[in-house]
Structure formats: structure tokens, C-alpha cells
Amino acid sequence: MSGGKHARPKGTRDWMPEDATARRRVEQAFRHTAAVFGFQEIITPTFEHTEIFIKSSGEGSDVVTKEMYSFEDRAGRNLTLRPEGTPGVVRAVLEERMKPPLRLYYHGPYFRYGRPQKGRLREFHQLGVEVIGERNPAVDVEVIQLGAWFFERLGIADCATQLNSIGCRECRPAYRAELVAFLSGRVAALCEDCRTRLERNPMRVLDCKRETCRLQFAEAPKPAGHLCPSCAEHFARVRAELDRRGLRYELNDRLVRGLDYYNRTTFEYLSARIGAQDSIGGGGRYDYLFEEFGGPSLPAVGFALGLERTMMAMAENPAPARRRLAFLVCVTEAQRPAAVDLLARLRADGVAAQMSYEDKPGRQFKAADAARAACCVVLGPDEVARGTVSLKDLVTGEQTEIPANIVIPEVRALFRD
Ligand code: HAM
């Protein structure tokens, strides 16, 4: 078949049936893990008023300055396809007057106009959780643990958790002043982006990936070294609780995250397996965001994982070669009515079943193979006369004749992998 003349937009992808099946399995595993931790699902709109992202993700963040899909609707409203999930959840919690403490999870499509590359798409998917209304450092740990368990469940063994604390309103001004003083002497060596960040949100300079900039920061003051007593205590309790639960992590004193709303705990999950875009998930505390949205002071902590990156990091876990699908084959057209009846019985019992309308049995077997069916249920004149069917296992090639009245449990038994 030729490719046709229309291509999908840059930075998007198609999910072929096998990919879609694998993706649904990952989403299902996430829903299960989140539910086990007591979380409930929330679904918010795919687009929101632009201002909520400016207010939360941050005026100086790359997401807001360069990556938003913003548009004016026909009535002149400024709207944006959501680049991340947290602002919409915060807005919904306030607008719907939900009562904290809350444990919410979500998944869906998100949009960022970045330069597409391996692991970076313009339409991607996140799986995220938010705990709202809990200040206890043990909650930060519970959230980190949820992510770690999820990756473990998916068989991502090489996932490393990095941890940092970036302080609060109390300790940040003094730290910020010290950092700016340090960087001011080095402006000439910084990239364009870092110079802008220096004015808007100097701490984000530490996040720059450019080697020339990173060299400059080696000696720079780091947030974790400038915490006020209560942030220092929070951070110490997070680490102690991670240790107590046997969760491994690495301290990374430059982990400031790319969005502006964080305070205190920040963390990221990294996988060496997926290349330069090695962050498969990240999150942290955001104790001020509700106030900034005009709500009450509500502490909160959460994270989001990138679904595409997570799937890239999974061990080569090929989807089972065969689908849980039974394919009916009639040796001659005389068996077709019996086959159609059996098809209906299988389906009514919840067994996925299909048949081809080719008349030659060879072609029907070919169709079964092309559909990646797990087995064929063959009806020939002899079988019908004897009240049997032949069940062919398409994985082993084995064929057995069985009474027609036990075909449903036999097909089911064959599906059990
Ligand atoms: P984030 O670090 O911006 O955090 O994104 C979370 C994850 O989404 C990343 O670690 C990455 O795996 C994936 N991701 C981000 N951008 C792309 C892209 N262009 N293509 C593919 N994957 C991508 C947040 O979004 C926060 N809302 C997380 C959070 C929740 N913090 C507190 N609560």
C-alpha cells in the first residue's frame, strides 16, 4: 500500500493496535497502583484558560514561554491545550469545592510545542497523582514510593530516583540573592536562555543542560545548602522515611525542575535506557499554588510520568505474539451456518471470535494468522457429523478434535498464558 498524501503533524504518533494494547496495559497498571494507594481518578478538560498555566507553570518557564499551544476561540477567549496536568487539577479542586485531604490521579494527552526528538513529542501522555491538603513529609515519600512501585511493576529495573529540596518562601530570598551575586560575575559565559532565567527565576539556571553553563555552576551555591530550619527538618524527615521504607534514591543538589510552582521536595525518576531525555517522571511539593489561584493555603505534592518514555524504558516486553482471539474455519461452505452459530455462542460467552468470508480453508487459515489469532476452531464435514470440532493451537501448531459442546472452556484454557 502506498503512503497516501497526508502525514500526521510533526511530534505526534499513531498507536498501532499492538502499541495501543501495550499502552492500555500500562494505563491499567497505573490505575491499579494508584487505587491501591487510595487515589481516585479525576478527569479535567484538555484545554483551559491560558492564564492558569501562566500563573502556575510560571511566566519564566520554557513550557509557558516557548511550548504552549495557545489559541483564541471564536469568542476571543485565550485558551491553551494543557501542557501539564497539575494546574487543571488545582483549578478543578477549587472550582468544584472539593474537600481536602484529597488523593487524585489522572492520565491523558498533554501538548508541548518542543523540538521533537526521541522521547519528546508535541502530543504526549502523562500519568499523574496529586495529594492535596497534607503537609507531612511522609506523604512526599508515599508519593515517591507509588512511582517507584509502579516502575517496578512494569519491570523497569534500572529506574533511579533523584531527590532534592529547593526551600520555601522563607529561605529562598536569601539563597536567591546569593545565587544571583555568584552568577552575575559569570553572565558573559552563560547561554541566552540562562541570562533570561537569571532575571526571571535564577534558580532555574541550575537546570540548564548546556555543558558550558554547567561548568559555571559547579561551584554555585545550591538550594539544599541554604534551607531554613523547618525546610531542613522536612528534608531530613523525607530522607529518613525513604530509608526506613527501603527506597533507594540519589541526592541531586541541582534538581530544581522545569516548572515554577515547586517548593521543598523535588524528585525525578530517570532511566539510562531511553537516551538524552532520560526523565521518565518528576514531581514535588507545591504548597503555594492553591493560594496563587485565589484559594486557601493548601499544601500539596504530586508527580507525573511520561507514558511514552515509560514504555521506552520497559524491558523489551513484546506483547504476546498471539491475541486472545479464536478464528473459525469452515472446510466447505456447508459448515458455514454451524460456524456462524458457534461464532455467536463464543461471543455471547465473552470469547473474542472472528471468521473470514473466504471460501477456501487455506485462505481462512491465512486470515487467522494475519489477525494473530491464538487458535482456529475448524469445522469440517466429518467433525460436524461426529458433533466435534478441531481446535488448532496456532502457537504450537497442535490440533486436537474435541466435542463441540466443550469448545468454549477449551478455547479459554488455551488463552490462559
Ligand atoms: P514534568 O517534569 O514537566 O512535570 O513532566 C512529567 C513527565 O512528562 C516528564 O518526566 C516526561 O517523562 C514527560 N514529558 C514531559 N514533556 C514531554 C514531551 N514533550 N514528550 C514526552 N514526554 C514528556 C509535570 O508535568 C508536573 N505537572 C508533574 C507534577 C505533578 N508535579 C506535581 N504534580
CSV table of C-alpha atoms and ligand atoms in Angstrom, one decimal:
chain,number,residue,atom,x,y,z
A,1,MET,CA,0.0,0.0,0.0
A,2,SER,CA,1.3,3.5,-0.8
A,3,GLY,CA,1.7,6.1,2.0
A,4,GLY,CA,-1.1,8.4,0.8
A,5,LYS,CA,-0.6,12.2,0.6
A,6,HIS,CA,-1.4,13.2,4.2
A,7,ALA,CA,1.1,12.9,7.0
A,8,ARG,CA,0.4,13.2,10.7
A,9,PRO,CA,1.5,16.5,12.4
A,10,LYS,CA,5.1,16.7,13.5
A,11,GLY,CA,5.6,15.5,17.0
A,12,THR,CA,2.6,13.2,17.1
A,13,ARG,CA,2.3,9.5,16.7
A,14,ASP,CA,-0.1,6.8,15.8
A,15,TRP,CA,-0.8,3.9,18.1
A,16,MET,CA,-1.0,0.7,16.1
A,17,PRO,CA,-3.2,-1.9,17.6
A,18,GLU,CA,-0.3,-3.7,19.4
A,19,ASP,CA,1.1,-0.4,20.7
A,20,ALA,CA,-2.4,0.6,21.8
A,21,THR,CA,-2.8,-2.8,23.6
A,22,ALA,CA,0.5,-2.3,25.4
A,23,ARG,CA,-0.4,1.3,26.3
A,24,ARG,CA,-3.7,0.3,27.8
A,25,ARG,CA,-2.0,-2.3,29.9
A,26,VAL,CA,0.4,0.3,31.3
A,27,GLU,CA,-2.5,2.7,32.0
A,28,GLN,CA,-4.4,-0.1,33.7
A,29,ALA,CA,-1.4,-1.0,35.8
A,30,PHE,CA,-1.1,2.7,36.8
A,31,ARG,CA,-4.8,2.9,37.7
A,32,HIS,CA,-4.4,-0.2,39.8
A,33,THR,CA,-1.3,1.1,41.6
A,34,ALA,CA,-2.9,4.5,42.3
A,35,ALA,CA,-6.1,2.8,43.6
A,36,VAL,CA,-4.0,0.6,45.9
A,37,PHE,CA,-2.6,3.8,47.4
A,38,GLY,CA,-6.1,5.1,47.9
A,39,PHE,CA,-6.2,7.5,44.9
A,40,GLN,CA,-9.4,8.3,42.9
A,41,GLU,CA,-9.5,9.4,39.3
A,42,ILE,CA,-10.2,12.9,38.2
A,43,ILE,CA,-10.7,13.9,34.5
A,44,THR,CA,-10.3,17.6,33.6
A,45,PRO,CA,-10.6,19.3,30.2
A,46,THR,CA,-7.9,19.0,27.6
A,47,PHE,CA,-7.8,22.8,27.2
A,48,GLU,CA,-8.1,25.6,29.9
A,49,HIS,CA,-7.9,29.3,30.1
A,50,THR,CA,-4.3,30.3,29.2
A,51,GLU,CA,-3.8,32.3,32.4
A,52,ILE,CA,-3.9,29.3,34.6
A,53,PHE,CA,-0.8,27.9,33.1
A,54,ILE,CA,1.0,31.3,33.1
A,55,LYS,CA,0.1,31.6,36.8
A,56,SER,CA,1.3,28.1,37.7
A,57,SER,CA,3.8,26.6,35.4
A,58,GLY,CA,5.4,30.0,35.5
A,59,GLU,CA,5.9,33.0,33.3
A,60,GLY,CA,9.6,32.2,33.0
A,61,SER,CA,9.4,28.5,32.4
A,62,ASP,CA,10.2,27.0,29.0
A,63,VAL,CA,6.7,25.4,29.0
A,64,VAL,CA,5.0,28.8,29.1
A,65,THR,CA,7.4,30.9,27.1
A,66,LYS,CA,8.0,28.6,24.2
A,67,GLU,CA,5.9,25.5,24.3
A,68,MET,CA,2.2,26.3,24.7
A,69,TYR,CA,-0.4,25.6,22.1
A,70,SER,CA,-2.4,28.7,22.7
A,71,PHE,CA,-5.3,29.9,20.6
A,72,GLU,CA,-8.2,32.3,20.6
A,73,ASP,CA,-11.6,30.8,20.3
A,74,ARG,CA,-14.3,32.3,18.1
A,75,ALA,CA,-15.4,34.5,21.0
A,76,GLY,CA,-11.9,35.8,21.6
A,77,ARG,CA,-11.1,33.8,24.7
A,78,ASN,CA,-7.4,32.9,25.3
A,79,LEU,CA,-7.2,29.1,25.6
A,80,THR,CA,-4.3,26.6,25.7
A,81,LEU,CA,-4.1,22.9,25.1
A,82,ARG,CA,-2.9,21.7,28.5
A,83,PRO,CA,0.9,21.3,28.6
A,84,GLU,CA,0.7,19.5,32.0
A,85,GLY,CA,-1.9,18.2,34.5
A,86,THR,CA,-1.3,20.0,37.8
A,87,PRO,CA,-2.9,23.4,37.0
A,88,GLY,CA,-6.1,21.9,35.8
A,89,VAL,CA,-6.5,19.7,38.8
A,90,VAL,CA,-5.9,22.7,41.2
A,91,ARG,CA,-8.4,24.7,39.3
A,92,ALA,CA,-11.0,21.9,39.4
A,93,VAL,CA,-10.4,21.2,43.2
A,94,LEU,CA,-11.2,24.9,43.9
A,95,GLU,CA,-14.0,25.4,41.4
A,96,GLU,CA,-15.8,22.2,42.5
A,97,ARG,CA,-15.1,23.0,46.1
A,98,MET,CA,-13.7,19.5,46.8
A,99,LYS,CA,-12.9,18.8,50.4
A,100,PRO,CA,-9.2,18.1,51.2
A,101,PRO,CA,-7.4,15.9,52.0
A,102,LEU,CA,-7.6,14.5,48.5
A,103,ARG,CA,-5.8,11.8,46.6
A,104,LEU,CA,-6.3,12.2,42.9
A,105,TYR,CA,-4.9,10.5,39.9
A,106,TYR,CA,-5.2,11.2,36.2
A,107,HIS,CA,-4.0,10.3,32.8
A,108,GLY,CA,-4.4,11.6,29.3
A,109,PRO,CA,-2.9,13.6,26.5
A,110,TYR,CA,-0.8,16.8,27.0
A,111,PHE,CA,0.7,19.2,24.5
A,112,ARG,CA,4.0,21.0,24.3
A,113,TYR,CA,5.5,22.6,21.2
A,114,GLY,CA,9.1,21.4,21.7
A,115,ARG,CA,11.6,20.3,19.2
A,116,PRO,CA,10.6,16.7,18.5
A,117,GLN,CA,13.2,14.1,19.2
A,118,LYS,CA,13.4,10.6,20.8
A,119,GLY,CA,11.3,10.7,23.9
A,120,ARG,CA,10.0,14.2,23.2
A,121,LEU,CA,6.7,14.6,21.4
A,122,ARG,CA,4.3,17.5,20.9
A,123,GLU,CA,1.4,15.4,21.9
A,124,PHE,CA,2.4,13.0,24.7
A,125,HIS,CA,0.7,11.3,27.6
A,126,GLN,CA,1.1,11.6,31.3
A,127,LEU,CA,0.0,9.5,34.2
A,128,GLY,CA,0.0,11.6,37.4
A,129,VAL,CA,-1.1,11.8,41.0
A,130,GLU,CA,-1.7,14.7,43.4
A,131,VAL,CA,-2.1,14.6,47.2
A,132,ILE,CA,-3.8,17.8,48.3
A,133,GLY,CA,-4.1,19.0,51.9
A,134,GLU,CA,-1.3,17.0,53.5
A,135,ARG,CA,1.9,18.7,54.9
A,136,ASN,CA,3.5,15.6,56.5
A,137,PRO,CA,6.9,14.7,54.9
A,138,ALA,CA,5.8,11.0,54.9
A,139,VAL,CA,3.3,11.9,52.2
A,140,ASP,CA,6.1,13.1,49.9
A,141,VAL,CA,7.6,9.6,50.5
A,142,GLU,CA,4.4,7.8,49.8
A,143,VAL,CA,4.1,9.6,46.5
A,144,ILE,CA,7.7,8.8,45.6
A,145,GLN,CA,7.0,5.2,46.6
A,146,LEU,CA,3.9,5.0,44.4
A,147,GLY,CA,6.0,5.9,41.4
A,148,ALA,CA,8.8,3.5,42.3
A,149,TRP,CA,6.4,0.6,42.8
A,150,PHE,CA,4.7,1.3,39.5
A,151,PHE,CA,8.0,1.2,37.6
A,152,GLU,CA,9.0,-1.9,39.5
A,153,ARG,CA,5.7,-3.5,38.5
A,154,LEU,CA,6.4,-2.7,34.8
A,155,GLY,CA,9.8,-4.4,35.2
A,156,ILE,CA,11.8,-1.2,34.8
A,157,ALA,CA,14.7,-2.3,37.0
A,158,ASP,CA,17.2,0.5,36.2
A,159,CYS,CA,15.0,3.4,37.3
A,160,ALA,CA,16.8,5.8,39.6
A,161,THR,CA,15.1,8.3,41.9
A,162,GLN,CA,16.8,11.6,42.3
A,163,LEU,CA,15.9,13.9,45.2
A,164,ASN,CA,16.4,17.5,46.3
A,165,SER,CA,14.9,20.2,48.3
A,166,ILE,CA,14.6,23.8,47.0
A,167,GLY,CA,13.4,25.5,50.1
A,168,CYS,CA,10.4,27.8,50.7
A,169,ARG,CA,9.4,31.4,50.8
A,170,GLU,CA,11.4,31.9,54.0
A,171,CYS,CA,14.7,30.6,52.8
A,172,ARG,CA,14.6,31.3,49.1
A,173,PRO,CA,15.1,35.1,49.0
A,174,ALA,CA,18.5,34.9,50.8
A,175,TYR,CA,19.5,31.9,48.6
A,176,ARG,CA,18.4,33.7,45.5
A,177,ALA,CA,20.4,36.8,46.4
A,178,GLU,CA,23.5,34.7,46.9
A,179,LEU,CA,23.0,32.8,43.6
A,180,VAL,CA,22.4,36.0,41.7
A,181,ALA,CA,25.6,37.5,43.2
A,182,PHE,CA,27.5,34.4,42.2
A,183,LEU,CA,26.1,34.3,38.6
A,184,SER,CA,26.4,38.0,38.0
A,185,GLY,CA,30.1,37.7,37.7
A,186,ARG,CA,29.7,34.9,35.0
A,187,VAL,CA,26.9,36.3,32.8
A,188,ALA,CA,29.2,36.5,29.8
A,189,ALA,CA,29.7,32.7,29.9
A,190,LEU,CA,26.0,31.9,30.2
A,191,CYS,CA,23.7,31.0,27.3
A,192,GLU,CA,20.9,33.2,26.1
A,193,ASP,CA,18.3,31.2,28.0
A,194,CYS,CA,20.2,31.3,31.2
A,195,ARG,CA,20.6,35.1,31.0
A,196,THR,CA,16.8,35.4,30.8
A,197,ARG,CA,16.3,32.9,33.6
A,198,LEU,CA,18.7,34.9,35.7
A,199,GLU,CA,16.3,37.8,35.6
A,200,ARG,CA,13.1,35.8,35.9
A,201,ASN,CA,13.8,32.8,38.1
A,202,PRO,CA,17.6,32.5,38.8
A,203,MET,CA,17.3,29.0,40.4
A,204,ARG,CA,16.2,27.6,37.1
A,205,VAL,CA,19.6,28.4,35.7
A,206,LEU,CA,20.9,25.3,37.6
A,207,ASP,CA,18.6,23.2,35.3
A,208,CYS,CA,20.4,24.2,32.1
A,209,LYS,CA,21.7,21.2,30.2
A,210,ARG,CA,24.4,23.1,28.3
A,211,GLU,CA,27.9,21.9,29.2
A,212,THR,CA,29.3,25.4,29.0
A,213,CYS,CA,26.7,26.7,31.5
A,214,ARG,CA,27.1,23.6,33.8
A,215,LEU,CA,30.8,24.3,34.1
A,216,GLN,CA,29.9,27.7,35.5
A,217,PHE,CA,27.5,26.3,38.1
A,218,ALA,CA,29.9,23.7,39.5
A,219,GLU,CA,30.8,26.0,42.4
A,220,ALA,CA,27.4,27.8,42.6
A,221,PRO,CA,25.5,27.9,45.8
A,222,LYS,CA,22.8,25.1,45.8
A,223,PRO,CA,19.3,25.4,47.3
A,224,ALA,CA,19.7,22.4,49.7
A,225,GLY,CA,22.6,24.1,51.4
A,226,HIS,CA,20.6,27.2,52.2
A,227,LEU,CA,17.4,25.7,53.8
A,228,CYS,CA,15.7,27.4,56.7
A,229,PRO,CA,15.4,25.2,59.8
A,230,SER,CA,11.9,24.0,59.0
A,231,CYS,CA,12.7,23.1,55.4
A,232,ALA,CA,15.9,21.4,56.6
A,233,GLU,CA,13.8,19.4,59.0
A,234,HIS,CA,11.2,18.5,56.4
A,235,PHE,CA,14.0,17.3,54.0
A,236,ALA,CA,15.7,15.3,56.8
A,237,ARG,CA,12.4,13.6,57.6
A,238,VAL,CA,11.8,12.8,53.9
A,239,ARG,CA,15.2,11.1,53.6
A,240,ALA,CA,14.8,9.2,56.9
A,241,GLU,CA,11.4,7.9,55.9
A,242,LEU,CA,12.7,6.9,52.4
A,243,ASP,CA,15.5,5.0,54.2
A,244,ARG,CA,13.0,3.4,56.7
A,245,ARG,CA,10.9,2.1,53.8
A,246,GLY,CA,14.0,0.8,52.0
A,247,LEU,CA,13.5,3.1,49.0
A,248,ARG,CA,16.7,3.9,47.2
A,249,TYR,CA,17.4,7.4,45.9
A,250,GLU,CA,20.3,9.7,45.0
A,251,LEU,CA,20.6,13.3,46.1
A,252,ASN,CA,20.9,15.7,43.2
A,253,ASP,CA,21.5,19.3,44.5
A,254,ARG,CA,20.8,20.8,41.1
A,255,LEU,CA,17.4,19.2,40.7
A,256,VAL,CA,15.2,22.3,40.5
A,257,ARG,CA,12.6,21.1,38.0
A,258,GLY,CA,11.3,23.0,34.9
A,259,LEU,CA,8.1,24.4,36.4
A,260,ASP,CA,7.9,27.3,38.7
A,261,TYR,CA,5.4,26.2,41.4
A,262,TYR,CA,7.6,23.8,43.4
A,263,ASN,CA,8.9,24.3,46.9
A,264,ARG,CA,10.7,21.9,49.3
A,265,THR,CA,10.8,18.4,47.9
A,266,THR,CA,11.6,17.9,44.2
A,267,PHE,CA,12.3,14.5,42.7
A,268,GLU,CA,12.7,12.8,39.3
A,269,TYR,CA,12.7,9.2,38.0
A,270,LEU,CA,15.5,8.6,35.5
A,271,SER,CA,16.2,5.7,33.2
A,272,ALA,CA,19.5,5.3,31.5
A,273,ARG,CA,17.9,3.1,28.8
A,274,ILE,CA,16.0,5.9,27.0
A,275,GLY,CA,18.7,8.3,25.8
A,276,ALA,CA,19.1,12.0,26.3
A,277,GLN,CA,15.5,12.7,27.5
A,278,ASP,CA,16.1,10.5,30.5
A,279,SER,CA,13.5,11.8,32.9
A,280,ILE,CA,10.6,9.3,32.9
A,281,GLY,CA,8.8,11.2,35.6
A,282,GLY,CA,9.0,14.0,38.0
A,283,GLY,CA,7.3,16.0,40.7
A,284,GLY,CA,7.5,17.6,44.0
A,285,ARG,CA,5.7,19.8,46.6
A,286,TYR,CA,3.7,22.9,45.6
A,287,ASP,CA,2.4,24.3,48.8
A,288,TYR,CA,1.7,27.8,47.5
A,289,LEU,CA,-0.2,27.1,44.3
A,290,PHE,CA,-3.7,27.0,45.8
A,291,GLU,CA,-3.2,30.4,47.3
A,292,GLU,CA,-1.9,31.7,44.0
A,293,PHE,CA,-5.1,30.5,42.4
A,294,GLY,CA,-7.0,32.6,45.0
A,295,GLY,CA,-7.9,29.6,47.1
A,296,PRO,CA,-7.0,28.7,50.7
A,297,SER,CA,-3.5,27.8,51.8
A,298,LEU,CA,-3.3,24.1,50.9
A,299,PRO,CA,-0.1,22.0,50.9
A,300,ALA,CA,0.2,19.6,48.0
A,301,VAL,CA,2.6,17.1,46.5
A,302,GLY,CA,2.4,15.1,43.3
A,303,PHE,CA,4.2,13.8,40.2
A,304,ALA,CA,3.6,12.9,36.6
A,305,LEU,CA,5.2,10.2,34.4
A,306,GLY,CA,5.6,10.4,30.7
A,307,LEU,CA,3.8,7.4,29.2
A,308,GLU,CA,5.8,7.2,26.0
A,309,ARG,CA,9.1,7.4,27.9
A,310,THR,CA,8.0,4.9,30.4
A,311,MET,CA,7.1,2.5,27.6
A,312,MET,CA,10.6,3.1,26.1
A,313,ALA,CA,12.2,2.3,29.4
A,314,MET,CA,10.3,-1.0,29.8
A,315,ALA,CA,12.2,-4.2,29.3
A,316,GLU,CA,11.7,-5.5,25.8
A,317,ASN,CA,8.4,-6.9,26.8
A,318,PRO,CA,6.8,-7.8,23.5
A,319,ALA,CA,3.1,-8.0,23.6
A,320,PRO,CA,2.1,-11.7,23.5
A,321,ALA,CA,2.7,-12.9,19.9
A,322,ARG,CA,-0.9,-14.0,19.6
A,323,ARG,CA,-4.1,-12.3,20.5
A,324,ARG,CA,-6.8,-13.9,22.7
A,325,LEU,CA,-8.8,-14.5,19.6
A,326,ALA,CA,-10.4,-17.7,18.2
A,327,PHE,CA,-10.7,-17.9,14.4
A,328,LEU,CA,-13.4,-20.1,13.0
A,329,VAL,CA,-12.5,-22.0,9.8
A,330,CYS,CA,-15.1,-24.0,7.7
A,331,VAL,CA,-13.7,-26.6,5.5
A,332,THR,CA,-16.6,-26.3,3.0
A,333,GLU,CA,-19.4,-23.8,2.7
A,334,ALA,CA,-21.8,-26.4,4.0
A,335,GLN,CA,-20.4,-25.9,7.5
A,336,ARG,CA,-20.8,-22.1,7.4
A,337,PRO,CA,-24.2,-22.0,9.2
A,338,ALA,CA,-22.8,-24.1,12.0
A,339,ALA,CA,-19.7,-21.9,12.2
A,340,VAL,CA,-21.9,-18.7,12.3
A,341,ASP,CA,-23.9,-20.2,15.2
A,342,LEU,CA,-20.7,-21.2,17.1
A,343,LEU,CA,-19.3,-17.7,16.5
A,344,ALA,CA,-22.3,-16.2,18.2
A,345,ARG,CA,-22.1,-18.6,21.1
A,346,LEU,CA,-18.4,-17.8,21.6
A,347,ARG,CA,-19.1,-14.1,21.5
A,348,ALA,CA,-22.1,-14.3,23.8
A,349,ASP,CA,-19.8,-16.0,26.3
A,350,GLY,CA,-17.3,-13.2,26.1
A,351,VAL,CA,-14.7,-15.0,24.0
A,352,ALA,CA,-13.3,-12.9,21.2
A,353,ALA,CA,-14.0,-14.7,17.9
A,354,GLN,CA,-13.9,-13.9,14.3
A,355,MET,CA,-14.1,-15.7,10.9
A,356,SER,CA,-13.1,-15.0,7.4
A,357,TYR,CA,-15.6,-15.0,4.5
A,358,GLU,CA,-13.1,-16.5,2.1
A,359,ASP,CA,-14.4,-19.9,0.9
A,360,LYS,CA,-11.0,-21.8,0.7
A,361,PRO,CA,-9.9,-23.1,4.1
A,362,GLY,CA,-6.2,-22.3,3.2
A,363,ARG,CA,-7.2,-18.6,2.8
A,364,GLN,CA,-9.1,-18.7,6.1
A,365,PHE,CA,-6.1,-20.1,7.9
A,366,LYS,CA,-4.0,-17.3,6.4
A,367,ALA,CA,-6.5,-14.7,7.6
A,368,ALA,CA,-6.3,-16.3,11.1
A,369,ASP,CA,-2.6,-15.9,11.0
A,370,ALA,CA,-2.7,-12.3,9.8
A,371,ALA,CA,-5.1,-11.5,12.6
A,372,ARG,CA,-2.6,-13.1,15.1
A,373,ALA,CA,-5.3,-15.3,16.5
A,374,ALA,CA,-4.3,-17.7,19.2
A,375,CYS,CA,-6.3,-20.6,17.8
A,376,CYS,CA,-8.5,-21.9,15.0
A,377,VAL,CA,-11.7,-23.8,15.5
A,378,VAL,CA,-12.1,-25.9,12.5
A,379,LEU,CA,-15.4,-27.3,11.3
A,380,GLY,CA,-15.3,-29.9,8.5
A,381,PRO,CA,-18.0,-32.3,7.3
A,382,ASP,CA,-16.5,-35.2,9.4
A,383,GLU,CA,-16.4,-33.0,12.6
A,384,VAL,CA,-20.0,-31.8,12.1
A,385,ALA,CA,-21.2,-35.4,11.5
A,386,ARG,CA,-19.5,-36.5,14.7
A,387,GLY,CA,-20.6,-33.5,16.8
A,388,THR,CA,-17.0,-32.3,17.2
A,389,VAL,CA,-14.7,-29.5,16.2
A,390,SER,CA,-10.9,-29.5,15.7
A,391,LEU,CA,-9.1,-27.0,17.8
A,392,LYS,CA,-5.8,-25.8,16.4
A,393,ASP,CA,-3.3,-24.1,18.7
A,394,LEU,CA,-1.6,-21.5,16.4
A,395,VAL,CA,1.3,-21.1,18.8
A,396,THR,CA,2.3,-24.8,18.9
A,397,GLY,CA,0.6,-26.0,15.7
A,398,GLU,CA,-1.0,-28.8,17.7
A,399,GLN,CA,-4.5,-29.9,16.6
A,400,THR,CA,-7.0,-31.9,18.7
A,401,GLU,CA,-10.5,-33.0,18.0
A,402,ILE,CA,-12.9,-32.2,20.9
A,403,PRO,CA,-16.7,-32.4,21.5
A,404,ALA,CA,-18.4,-29.3,20.1
A,405,ASN,CA,-20.1,-28.7,23.5
A,406,ILE,CA,-16.8,-28.1,25.3
A,407,VAL,CA,-15.3,-25.7,22.8
A,408,ILE,CA,-15.8,-22.6,24.9
A,409,PRO,CA,-13.9,-23.8,28.0
A,410,GLU,CA,-11.2,-25.4,25.8
A,411,VAL,CA,-10.6,-22.1,23.9
A,412,ARG,CA,-10.5,-20.3,27.2
A,413,ALA,CA,-7.9,-22.8,28.6
A,414,LEU,CA,-5.8,-22.2,25.5
A,415,PHE,CA,-5.9,-18.4,26.1
A,416,ARG,CA,-4.5,-18.8,29.6
A,417,ASP,CA,-0.8,-17.9,29.2
B,1,HAM,P1,7.2,17.5,34.0
B,1,HAM,O1,8.5,17.1,34.6
B,1,HAM,O2,7.1,18.7,33.2
B,1,HAM,O3,6.2,17.6,35.2
B,1,HAM,O4,6.6,16.3,33.2
B,1,HAM,C1,6.5,15.0,33.7
B,1,HAM,C2,6.9,13.9,32.7
B,1,HAM,O5,6.2,14.0,31.5
B,1,HAM,C3,8.4,14.0,32.3
B,1,HAM,O6,9.2,13.4,33.3
B,1,HAM,C4,8.4,13.3,31.0
B,1,HAM,O7,8.5,11.9,31.2
B,1,HAM,C5,7.1,13.6,30.4
B,1,HAM,N1,7.2,14.6,29.4
B,1,HAM,C6,7.2,16.0,29.5
B,1,HAM,N2,7.3,16.6,28.3
B,1,HAM,C7,7.3,15.6,27.4
B,1,HAM,C8,7.3,15.6,26.0
B,1,HAM,N3,7.4,16.8,25.3
B,1,HAM,N4,7.3,14.4,25.3
B,1,HAM,C9,7.2,13.3,26.0
B,1,HAM,N5,7.2,13.2,27.4
B,1,HAM,C10,7.2,14.4,28.1
B,1,HAM,C11,4.9,17.9,35.2
B,1,HAM,O8,4.3,18.0,34.1
B,1,HAM,C12,4.2,18.2,36.5
B,1,HAM,N6,2.8,18.5,36.3
B,1,HAM,C13,4.4,17.0,37.4
B,1,HAM,C14,3.7,17.2,38.8
B,1,HAM,C15,2.5,16.7,39.2
B,1,HAM,N7,4.2,17.9,39.8
B,1,HAM,C16,3.4,17.9,40.8
B,1,HAM,N8,2.4,17.2,40.5
